[in-house]
C-alpha positions in Angstrom: -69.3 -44.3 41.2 -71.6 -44.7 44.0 -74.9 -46.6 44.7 -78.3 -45.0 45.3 -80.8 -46.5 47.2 -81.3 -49.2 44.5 -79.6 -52.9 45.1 -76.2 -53.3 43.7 -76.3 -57.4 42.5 -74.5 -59.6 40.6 -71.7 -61.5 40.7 -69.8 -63.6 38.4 -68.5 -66.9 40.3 -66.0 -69.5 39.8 -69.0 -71.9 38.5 -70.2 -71.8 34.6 -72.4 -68.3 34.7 -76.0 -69.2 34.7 -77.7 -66.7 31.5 -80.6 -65.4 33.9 -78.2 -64.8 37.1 -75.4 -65.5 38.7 -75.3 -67.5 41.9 -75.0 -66.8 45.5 -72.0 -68.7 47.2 -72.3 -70.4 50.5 -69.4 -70.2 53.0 -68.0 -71.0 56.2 -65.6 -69.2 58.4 -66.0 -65.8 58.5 -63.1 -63.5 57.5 -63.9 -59.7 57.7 -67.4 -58.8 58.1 -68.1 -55.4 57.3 -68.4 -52.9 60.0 -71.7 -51.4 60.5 -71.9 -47.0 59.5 -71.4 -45.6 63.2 -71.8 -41.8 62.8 -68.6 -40.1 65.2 -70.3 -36.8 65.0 -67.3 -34.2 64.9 -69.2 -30.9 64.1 -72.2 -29.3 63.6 -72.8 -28.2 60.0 -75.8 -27.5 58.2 -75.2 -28.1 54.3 -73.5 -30.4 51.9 -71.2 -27.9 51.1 -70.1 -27.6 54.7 -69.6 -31.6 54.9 -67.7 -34.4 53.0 -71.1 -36.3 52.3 -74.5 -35.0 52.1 -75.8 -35.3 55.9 -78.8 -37.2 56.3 -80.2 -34.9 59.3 -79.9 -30.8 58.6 -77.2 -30.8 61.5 -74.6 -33.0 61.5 -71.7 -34.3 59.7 -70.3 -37.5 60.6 -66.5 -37.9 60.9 -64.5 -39.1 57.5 -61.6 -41.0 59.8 -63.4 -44.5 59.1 -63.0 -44.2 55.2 -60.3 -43.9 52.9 -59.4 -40.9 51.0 -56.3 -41.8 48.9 -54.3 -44.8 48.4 -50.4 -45.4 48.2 -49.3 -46.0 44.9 -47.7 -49.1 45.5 -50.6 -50.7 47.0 -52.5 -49.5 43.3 -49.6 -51.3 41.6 -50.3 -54.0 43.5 -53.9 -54.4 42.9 -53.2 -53.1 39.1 -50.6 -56.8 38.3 -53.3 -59.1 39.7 -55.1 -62.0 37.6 -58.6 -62.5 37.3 -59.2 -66.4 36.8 -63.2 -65.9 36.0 -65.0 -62.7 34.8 -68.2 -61.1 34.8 -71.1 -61.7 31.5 -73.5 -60.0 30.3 -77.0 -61.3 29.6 -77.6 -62.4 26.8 -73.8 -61.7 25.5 -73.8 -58.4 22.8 -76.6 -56.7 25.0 -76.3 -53.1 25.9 -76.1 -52.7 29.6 -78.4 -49.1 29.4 -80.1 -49.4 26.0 -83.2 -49.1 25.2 -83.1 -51.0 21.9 -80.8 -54.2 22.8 -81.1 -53.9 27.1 -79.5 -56.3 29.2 -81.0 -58.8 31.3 -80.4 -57.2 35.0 -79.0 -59.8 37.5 -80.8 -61.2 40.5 -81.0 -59.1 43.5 -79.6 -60.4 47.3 -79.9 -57.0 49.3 -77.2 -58.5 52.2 -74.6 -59.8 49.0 -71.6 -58.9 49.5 -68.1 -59.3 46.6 -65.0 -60.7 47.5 -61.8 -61.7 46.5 -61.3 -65.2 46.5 -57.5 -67.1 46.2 -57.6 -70.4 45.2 -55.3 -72.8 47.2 -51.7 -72.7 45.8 -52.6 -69.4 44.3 -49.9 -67.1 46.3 -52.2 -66.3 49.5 -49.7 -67.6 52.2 -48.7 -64.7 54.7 -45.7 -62.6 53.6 -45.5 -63.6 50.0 -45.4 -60.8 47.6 -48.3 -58.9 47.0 -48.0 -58.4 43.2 -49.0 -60.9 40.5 -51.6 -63.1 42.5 -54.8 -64.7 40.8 -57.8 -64.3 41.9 -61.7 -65.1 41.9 -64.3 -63.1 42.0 -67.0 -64.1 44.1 -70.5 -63.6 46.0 -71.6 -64.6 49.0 -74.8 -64.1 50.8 -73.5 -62.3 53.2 -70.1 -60.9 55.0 -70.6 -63.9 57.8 -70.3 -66.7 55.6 -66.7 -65.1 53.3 -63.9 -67.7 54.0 -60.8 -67.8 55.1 -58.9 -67.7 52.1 -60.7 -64.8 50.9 -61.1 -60.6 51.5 -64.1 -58.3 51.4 -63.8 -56.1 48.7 -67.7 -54.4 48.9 -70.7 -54.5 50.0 -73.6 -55.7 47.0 -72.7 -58.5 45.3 -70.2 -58.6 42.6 -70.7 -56.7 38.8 -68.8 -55.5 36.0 -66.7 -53.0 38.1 -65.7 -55.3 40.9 -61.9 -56.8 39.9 -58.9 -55.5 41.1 -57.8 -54.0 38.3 -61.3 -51.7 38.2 -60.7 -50.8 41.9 -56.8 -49.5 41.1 -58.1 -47.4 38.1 -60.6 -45.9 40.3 -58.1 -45.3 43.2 -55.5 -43.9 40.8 -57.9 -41.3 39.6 -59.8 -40.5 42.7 -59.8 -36.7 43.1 -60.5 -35.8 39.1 -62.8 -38.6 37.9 -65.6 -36.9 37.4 -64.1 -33.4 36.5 -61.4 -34.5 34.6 -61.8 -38.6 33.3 -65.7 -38.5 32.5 -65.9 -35.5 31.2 -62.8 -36.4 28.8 -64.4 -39.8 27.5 -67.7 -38.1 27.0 -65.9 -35.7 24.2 -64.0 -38.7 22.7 -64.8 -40.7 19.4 -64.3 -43.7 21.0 -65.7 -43.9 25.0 -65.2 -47.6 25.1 -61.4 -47.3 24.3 -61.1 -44.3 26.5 -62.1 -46.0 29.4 -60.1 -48.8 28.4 -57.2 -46.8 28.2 -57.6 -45.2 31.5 -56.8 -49.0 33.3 -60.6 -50.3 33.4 -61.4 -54.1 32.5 -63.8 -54.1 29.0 -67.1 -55.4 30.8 -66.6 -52.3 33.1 -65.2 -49.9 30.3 -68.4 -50.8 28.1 -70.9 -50.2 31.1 -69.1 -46.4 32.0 -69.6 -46.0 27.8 -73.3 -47.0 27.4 -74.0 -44.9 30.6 -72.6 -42.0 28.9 -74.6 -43.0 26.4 -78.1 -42.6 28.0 -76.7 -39.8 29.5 -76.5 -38.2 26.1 -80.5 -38.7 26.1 -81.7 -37.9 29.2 -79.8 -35.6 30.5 -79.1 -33.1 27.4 -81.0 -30.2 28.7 -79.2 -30.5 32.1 -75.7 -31.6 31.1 -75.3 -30.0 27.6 -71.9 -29.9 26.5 -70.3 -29.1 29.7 -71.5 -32.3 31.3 -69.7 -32.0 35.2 -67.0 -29.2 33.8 -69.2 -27.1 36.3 -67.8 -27.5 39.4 -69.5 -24.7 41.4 -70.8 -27.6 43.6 -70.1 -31.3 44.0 -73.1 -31.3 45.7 -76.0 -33.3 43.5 -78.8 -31.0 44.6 -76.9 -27.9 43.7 -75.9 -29.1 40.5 -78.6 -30.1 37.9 -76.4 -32.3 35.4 -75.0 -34.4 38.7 -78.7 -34.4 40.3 -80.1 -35.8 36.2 -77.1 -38.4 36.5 -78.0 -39.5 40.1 -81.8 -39.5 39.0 -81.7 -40.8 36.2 -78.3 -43.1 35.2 -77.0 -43.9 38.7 -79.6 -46.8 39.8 -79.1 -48.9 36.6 -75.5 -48.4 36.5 -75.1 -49.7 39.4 -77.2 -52.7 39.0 -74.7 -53.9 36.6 -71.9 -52.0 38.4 -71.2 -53.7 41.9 -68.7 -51.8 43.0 -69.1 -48.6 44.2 -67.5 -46.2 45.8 -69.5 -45.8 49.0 -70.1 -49.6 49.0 -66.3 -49.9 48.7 -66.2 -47.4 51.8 -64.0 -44.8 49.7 -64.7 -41.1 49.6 -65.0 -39.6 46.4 -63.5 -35.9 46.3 -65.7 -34.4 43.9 -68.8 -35.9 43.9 -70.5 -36.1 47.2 -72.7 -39.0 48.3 -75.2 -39.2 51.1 -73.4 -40.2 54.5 -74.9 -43.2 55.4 -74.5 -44.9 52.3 -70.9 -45.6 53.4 -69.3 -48.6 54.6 -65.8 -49.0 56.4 -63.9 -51.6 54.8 -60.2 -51.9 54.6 -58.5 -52.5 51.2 -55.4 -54.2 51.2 -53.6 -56.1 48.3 -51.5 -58.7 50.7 -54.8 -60.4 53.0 -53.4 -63.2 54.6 -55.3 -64.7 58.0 -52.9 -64.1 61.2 -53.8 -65.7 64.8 -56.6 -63.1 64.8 -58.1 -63.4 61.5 -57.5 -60.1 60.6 -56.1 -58.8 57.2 -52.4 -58.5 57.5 -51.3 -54.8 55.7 -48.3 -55.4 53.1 -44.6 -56.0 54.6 -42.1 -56.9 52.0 -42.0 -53.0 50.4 -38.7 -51.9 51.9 -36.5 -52.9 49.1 -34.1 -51.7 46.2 -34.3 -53.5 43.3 -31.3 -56.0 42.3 -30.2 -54.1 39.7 -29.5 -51.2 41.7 -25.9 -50.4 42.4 -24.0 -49.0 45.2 -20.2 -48.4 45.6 -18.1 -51.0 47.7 -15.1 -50.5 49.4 -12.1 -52.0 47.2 -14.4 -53.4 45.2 -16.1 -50.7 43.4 -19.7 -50.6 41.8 -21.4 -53.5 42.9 -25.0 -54.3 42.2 -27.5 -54.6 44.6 -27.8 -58.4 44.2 -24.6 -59.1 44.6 -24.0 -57.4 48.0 -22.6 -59.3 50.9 -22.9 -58.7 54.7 -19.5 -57.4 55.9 -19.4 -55.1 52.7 -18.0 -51.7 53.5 -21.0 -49.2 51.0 -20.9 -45.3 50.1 -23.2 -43.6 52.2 -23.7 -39.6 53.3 -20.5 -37.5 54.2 -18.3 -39.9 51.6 -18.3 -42.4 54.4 -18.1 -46.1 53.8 -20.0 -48.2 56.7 -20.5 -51.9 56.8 -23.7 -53.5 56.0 -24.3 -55.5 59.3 -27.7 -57.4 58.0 -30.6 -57.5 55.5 -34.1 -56.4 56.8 -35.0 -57.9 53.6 -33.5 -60.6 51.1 -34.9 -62.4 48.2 -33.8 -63.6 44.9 -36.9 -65.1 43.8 -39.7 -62.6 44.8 -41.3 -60.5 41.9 -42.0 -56.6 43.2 -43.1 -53.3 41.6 -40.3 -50.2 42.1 -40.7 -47.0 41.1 -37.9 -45.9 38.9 -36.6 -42.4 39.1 -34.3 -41.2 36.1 -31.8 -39.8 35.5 -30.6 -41.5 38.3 -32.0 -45.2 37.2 -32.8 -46.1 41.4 -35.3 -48.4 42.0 -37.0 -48.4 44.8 -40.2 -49.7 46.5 -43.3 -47.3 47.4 -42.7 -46.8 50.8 -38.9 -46.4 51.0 -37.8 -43.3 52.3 -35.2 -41.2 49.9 -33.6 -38.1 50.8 -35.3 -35.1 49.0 -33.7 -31.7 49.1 -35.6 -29.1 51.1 -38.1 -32.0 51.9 -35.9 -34.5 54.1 -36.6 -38.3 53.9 -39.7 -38.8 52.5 -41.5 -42.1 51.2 -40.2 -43.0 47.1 -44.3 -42.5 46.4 -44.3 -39.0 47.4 -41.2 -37.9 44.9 -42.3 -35.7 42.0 -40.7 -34.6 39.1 -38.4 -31.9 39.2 -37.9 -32.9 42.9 -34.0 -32.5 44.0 -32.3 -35.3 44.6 -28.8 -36.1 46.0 -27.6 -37.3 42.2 -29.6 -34.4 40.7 -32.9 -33.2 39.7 -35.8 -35.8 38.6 -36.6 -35.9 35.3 -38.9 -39.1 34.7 -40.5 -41.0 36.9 -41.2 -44.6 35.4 -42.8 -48.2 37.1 -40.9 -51.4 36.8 -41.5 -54.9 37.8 -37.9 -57.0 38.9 -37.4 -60.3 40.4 -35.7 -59.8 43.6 -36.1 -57.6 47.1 -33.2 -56.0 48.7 -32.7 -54.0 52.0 -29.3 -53.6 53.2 -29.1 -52.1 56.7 -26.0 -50.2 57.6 -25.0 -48.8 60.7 -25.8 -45.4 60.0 -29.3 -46.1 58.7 -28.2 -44.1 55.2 -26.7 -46.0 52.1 -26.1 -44.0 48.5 -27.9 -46.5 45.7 -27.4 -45.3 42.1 -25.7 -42.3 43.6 -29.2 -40.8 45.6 -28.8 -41.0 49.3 -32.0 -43.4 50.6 -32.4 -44.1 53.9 -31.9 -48.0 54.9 -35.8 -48.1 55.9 -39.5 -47.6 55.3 -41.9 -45.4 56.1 -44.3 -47.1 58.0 -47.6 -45.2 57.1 -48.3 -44.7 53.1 -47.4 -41.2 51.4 -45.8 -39.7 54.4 -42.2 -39.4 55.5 -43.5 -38.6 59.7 -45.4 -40.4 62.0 -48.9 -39.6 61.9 -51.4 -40.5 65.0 -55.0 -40.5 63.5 -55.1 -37.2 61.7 -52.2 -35.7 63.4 -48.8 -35.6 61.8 -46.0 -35.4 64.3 -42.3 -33.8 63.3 -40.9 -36.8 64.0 -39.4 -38.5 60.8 -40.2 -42.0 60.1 -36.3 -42.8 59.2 -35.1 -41.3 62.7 -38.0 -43.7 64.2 -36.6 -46.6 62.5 -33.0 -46.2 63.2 -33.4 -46.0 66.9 -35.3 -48.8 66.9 -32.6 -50.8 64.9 -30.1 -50.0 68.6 -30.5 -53.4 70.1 -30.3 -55.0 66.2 -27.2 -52.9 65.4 -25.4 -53.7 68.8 -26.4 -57.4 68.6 -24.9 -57.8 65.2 -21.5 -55.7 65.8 -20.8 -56.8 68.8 -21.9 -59.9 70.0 -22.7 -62.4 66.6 -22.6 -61.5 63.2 -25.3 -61.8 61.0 -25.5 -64.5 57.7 -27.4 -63.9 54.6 -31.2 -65.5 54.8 -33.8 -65.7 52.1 -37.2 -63.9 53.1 -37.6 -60.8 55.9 -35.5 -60.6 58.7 -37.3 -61.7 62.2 -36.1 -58.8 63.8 -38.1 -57.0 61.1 -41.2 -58.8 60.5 -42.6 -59.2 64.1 -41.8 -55.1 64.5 -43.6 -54.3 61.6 -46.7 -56.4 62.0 -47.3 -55.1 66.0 -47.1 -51.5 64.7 -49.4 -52.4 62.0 -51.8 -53.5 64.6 -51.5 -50.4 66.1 -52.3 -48.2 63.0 -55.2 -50.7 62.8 -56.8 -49.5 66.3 -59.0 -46.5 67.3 -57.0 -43.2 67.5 -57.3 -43.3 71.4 -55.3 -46.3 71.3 -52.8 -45.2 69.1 -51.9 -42.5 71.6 -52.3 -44.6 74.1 -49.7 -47.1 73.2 -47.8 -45.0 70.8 -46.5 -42.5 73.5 -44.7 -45.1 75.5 -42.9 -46.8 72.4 -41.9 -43.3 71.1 -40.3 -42.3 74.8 -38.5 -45.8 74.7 -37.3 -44.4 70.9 -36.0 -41.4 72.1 -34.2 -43.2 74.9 -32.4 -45.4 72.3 -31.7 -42.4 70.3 -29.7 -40.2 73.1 -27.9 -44.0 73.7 -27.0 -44.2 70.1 -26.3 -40.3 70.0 -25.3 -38.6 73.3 -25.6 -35.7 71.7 -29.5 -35.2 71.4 -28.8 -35.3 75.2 -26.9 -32.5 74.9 -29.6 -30.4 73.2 -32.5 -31.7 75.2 -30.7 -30.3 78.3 -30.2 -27.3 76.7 -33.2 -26.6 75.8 -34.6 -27.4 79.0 -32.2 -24.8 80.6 -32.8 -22.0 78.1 -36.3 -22.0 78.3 -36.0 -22.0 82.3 -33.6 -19.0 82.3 -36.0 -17.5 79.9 -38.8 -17.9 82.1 -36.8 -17.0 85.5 -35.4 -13.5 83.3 -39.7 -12.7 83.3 -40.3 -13.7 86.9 
């Protein structure tokens, strides 16, 4: 869904909702104002079909590096186990959002509104705490300046009937087939309300996508007929009467009621294309918590197996995962058994999301990386079915919620849980087992990355003092993790900039740690100068 030039308004608020509209909320202390559109023109393209968005001048397409495309499924679980403490209304309550017979009342307008989510004190916002299960508030402010600090930008407009979290997850999840696939589905079905339902979205926003459909039926039969967007010879409105009668004719009032959208929410649909400057660049993030900076802090705690994971101890046999000690000598590749020298990661009390992978039966967070035949180490997010794992091909690929985080390191950076051989660490960057810089994936594995960097750990730990058990995320982790966060946060010059220096010091650790890359850089270097001197 995406907004027209009409105002996207209404919010509901922790307050009683008034029956003619829903207040505005004054704030202090800004938190994350919303970054103007600043076209990065890349190319010069002449039609909508040549350009992600429709381009509002005949010549240029603006870049698509400031929004976001597609989202980690863990960070959609995330959003997907969150509580809403207050919830939008209708006005008055039975009314039809889009009918002409029993119409809604349509909220007051604030055309510099923007939605946010707000955590009430004690309600899990504190830095580092577990992204899953929080309660929230929806509220509106008069603008992005006056959002507080216990609270995140979620669009621009004020809030509506699409605006929770779980409404943003459903339309993340489905974000390249919603309107070929979804829509079109719920239009054909008996019930549209329960489809919607049953595809993730809250009821107020499930009965607004219904009635829509339902005026659709109306006005736009002679364009849409029974194929409704089926047609996908364009996703470009103009080229495409039943998108351009939706757009006329549905798109204004939906949104109205709405709030969210996508190109408020600053997320590019792939099959339906908006006009370019309609988008704003906000950054969506399910773990918000206000560092020295006041910036949003990305999630940290998803590097974990789940406690009732196993692995195979030395003299001791299967152990589970919550049971494991420091000192313990585990399985890992080649039928070795190493010692786990530390935890980057150890909780007994912190609920989390893991995928779960059968036959196997691992459990393992989004972003941990998991050998894949053929495909290397590559994040748990990115495993399909019928993938090849170490234990044997994937069958089922099922979502589970446990209490307790686990991430043993070992001195090889490898450790077999559940019999699949997962790497000790965690990709870095969502849905992608190599380093990317901007647009530009690099052959350089994010699990070889992360075990040189673990050297001075490793050494520290083996040889000088031995590590204890702690609750919570290792320091030697945590401060890592949250300055290359920063980074991935920055323009893409400055990620070259200061990534090129940390991935020579990398490499440097790496030839310490194994004097055999040495070995082949040299050679390489000498082969390629005898193969130029043999052409001189």
């Amino acid at each position: 869904i995406s907004p027209t030039d009409a105002p996207v308004t209404s919010s509901p608020t922790s307050a009683p909702i008034s029956p003619t509209a829903v207040p505005i909320v004054p704030a202090v202390a800004p938190f994350a104002p919303i970054a103007p559109f600043a076209p990065i023109f890349s190319e010069d393209l002449t039609d909508c079909e040549d350009c992600w968005c429709i381009p509002d001048s005949s010549s240029d397409c603006p870049s698509e590096s400031e929004y976001q495309t597609s989202f980690d499924r863990g960070l959609i679980l995330a959003y997907e186990s969150w509580e809403l403490l207050n919830s939008f209304s209708y006005n008055p309550p039975g009314c039809d959002p889009l009918s002409e017979n029993n119409p809604c009342n349509p909220p007051l307008a604030n055309e510099n509104a923007v939605c946010a989510f707000v955590f009430p004190p004690g309600r899990n916002f504190e830095a580092g705490s577990d992204c899953a299960q929080r309660s929230y508030l929806l509220e509106s402010f008069s603008s992005s300046e006056n959002i507080p600090n216990n609270a995140v930008l979620t669009h621009n407009g004020a809030c509506g009937a699409c605006s929770s979290a779980q409404d943003l997850a459903t339309r993340m999840a489905t974000l390249d087939s919603f309107w070929t696939e979804e829509v079109p589905s719920c239009r054909s079905a008996d019930d549209r309300l329960a489809c919607f339902t049953d595809l993730g979205f809250t009821n107020d926003c499930a009965n607004l996508w219904a009635s829509s459909l339902a005026a659709e039926s109306i006005l736009c039969a002679d364009e849409c007929g029974d194929d409704f967007f089926n047609d996908v010879d364009s996703f470009c409105p103009a080229d495409n009467s039943c998108r351009q009668c939706w757009v006329d004719e549905i798109e204004s009032d939906f949104n109205t009621f709405a709030g969210r959208t996508m190109t408020s929410s600053g997320i590019i649909e792939a099959d339906f294309k908006r006009s370019c400057s309609n988008y704003e660049t906000i950054v969506h993030n399910p773990c918000p918590a206000d560092d020295s900076n006041g910036e949003a802090l990305l999630p940290i705690g998803g590097i974990c197996f789940s406690p009732e994971t196993t692995v195979s101890v030395l003299n001791q046999g299967t152990v589970f995962m919550k049971d494991l000690s420091i000192g313990d000598r585990v399985l890992t590749s080649d039928n070795k058994y190493e010692p786990v020298y530390t935890f980057g990661h150890y909780s007994s009390t912190e609920k989390a999301d893991y995928f779960q992978f059968f036959p196997s039966g691992l459990e393992i967070s989004a972003d941990h990386l998991v050998f894949v035949e053929s495909r290397g180490f590559i994040t748990a997010s990115q495993v399909q079915i019928g993938d090849v794992l170490s234990s044997g091909k994937v069958t089922d690929i099922r979502h589970v919620t446990r209490t307790g985080m686990y991430a043993p390191f070992t001195t090889s950076g490898q450790i077999i849980v559940n019999q699949v051989l997962s790497s000790c660490y965690v990709s870095m960057q969502p849905d992608t087992g190599f380093f990317k810089i901007g647009s530009t994936s690099l052959p350089i594995p994010h699990h070889f990355m992360a075990h040189a960097f673990t050297l001075p750990m490793r050494l520290w730990f083996t040889y000088v003092q031995a590590d204890t058990i702690n609750e919570g995320i290792s320091p030697w982790v945590e401060g890592p993790m949250k300055a290359v966060q920063w980074i991935f946060r920055q323009t893409t010059f400055l990620q070259w900039l200061v990534s090129v220096p940390i991935l020579i010091l990398l490499f440097c650790f790496a030839i310490v740690d194994q004097p055999f890359l040495l070995v082949v850089l040299v050679s390489i270097i000498y082969f390629r100068r005898c193969s130029v001197l043999k052409k001189m």
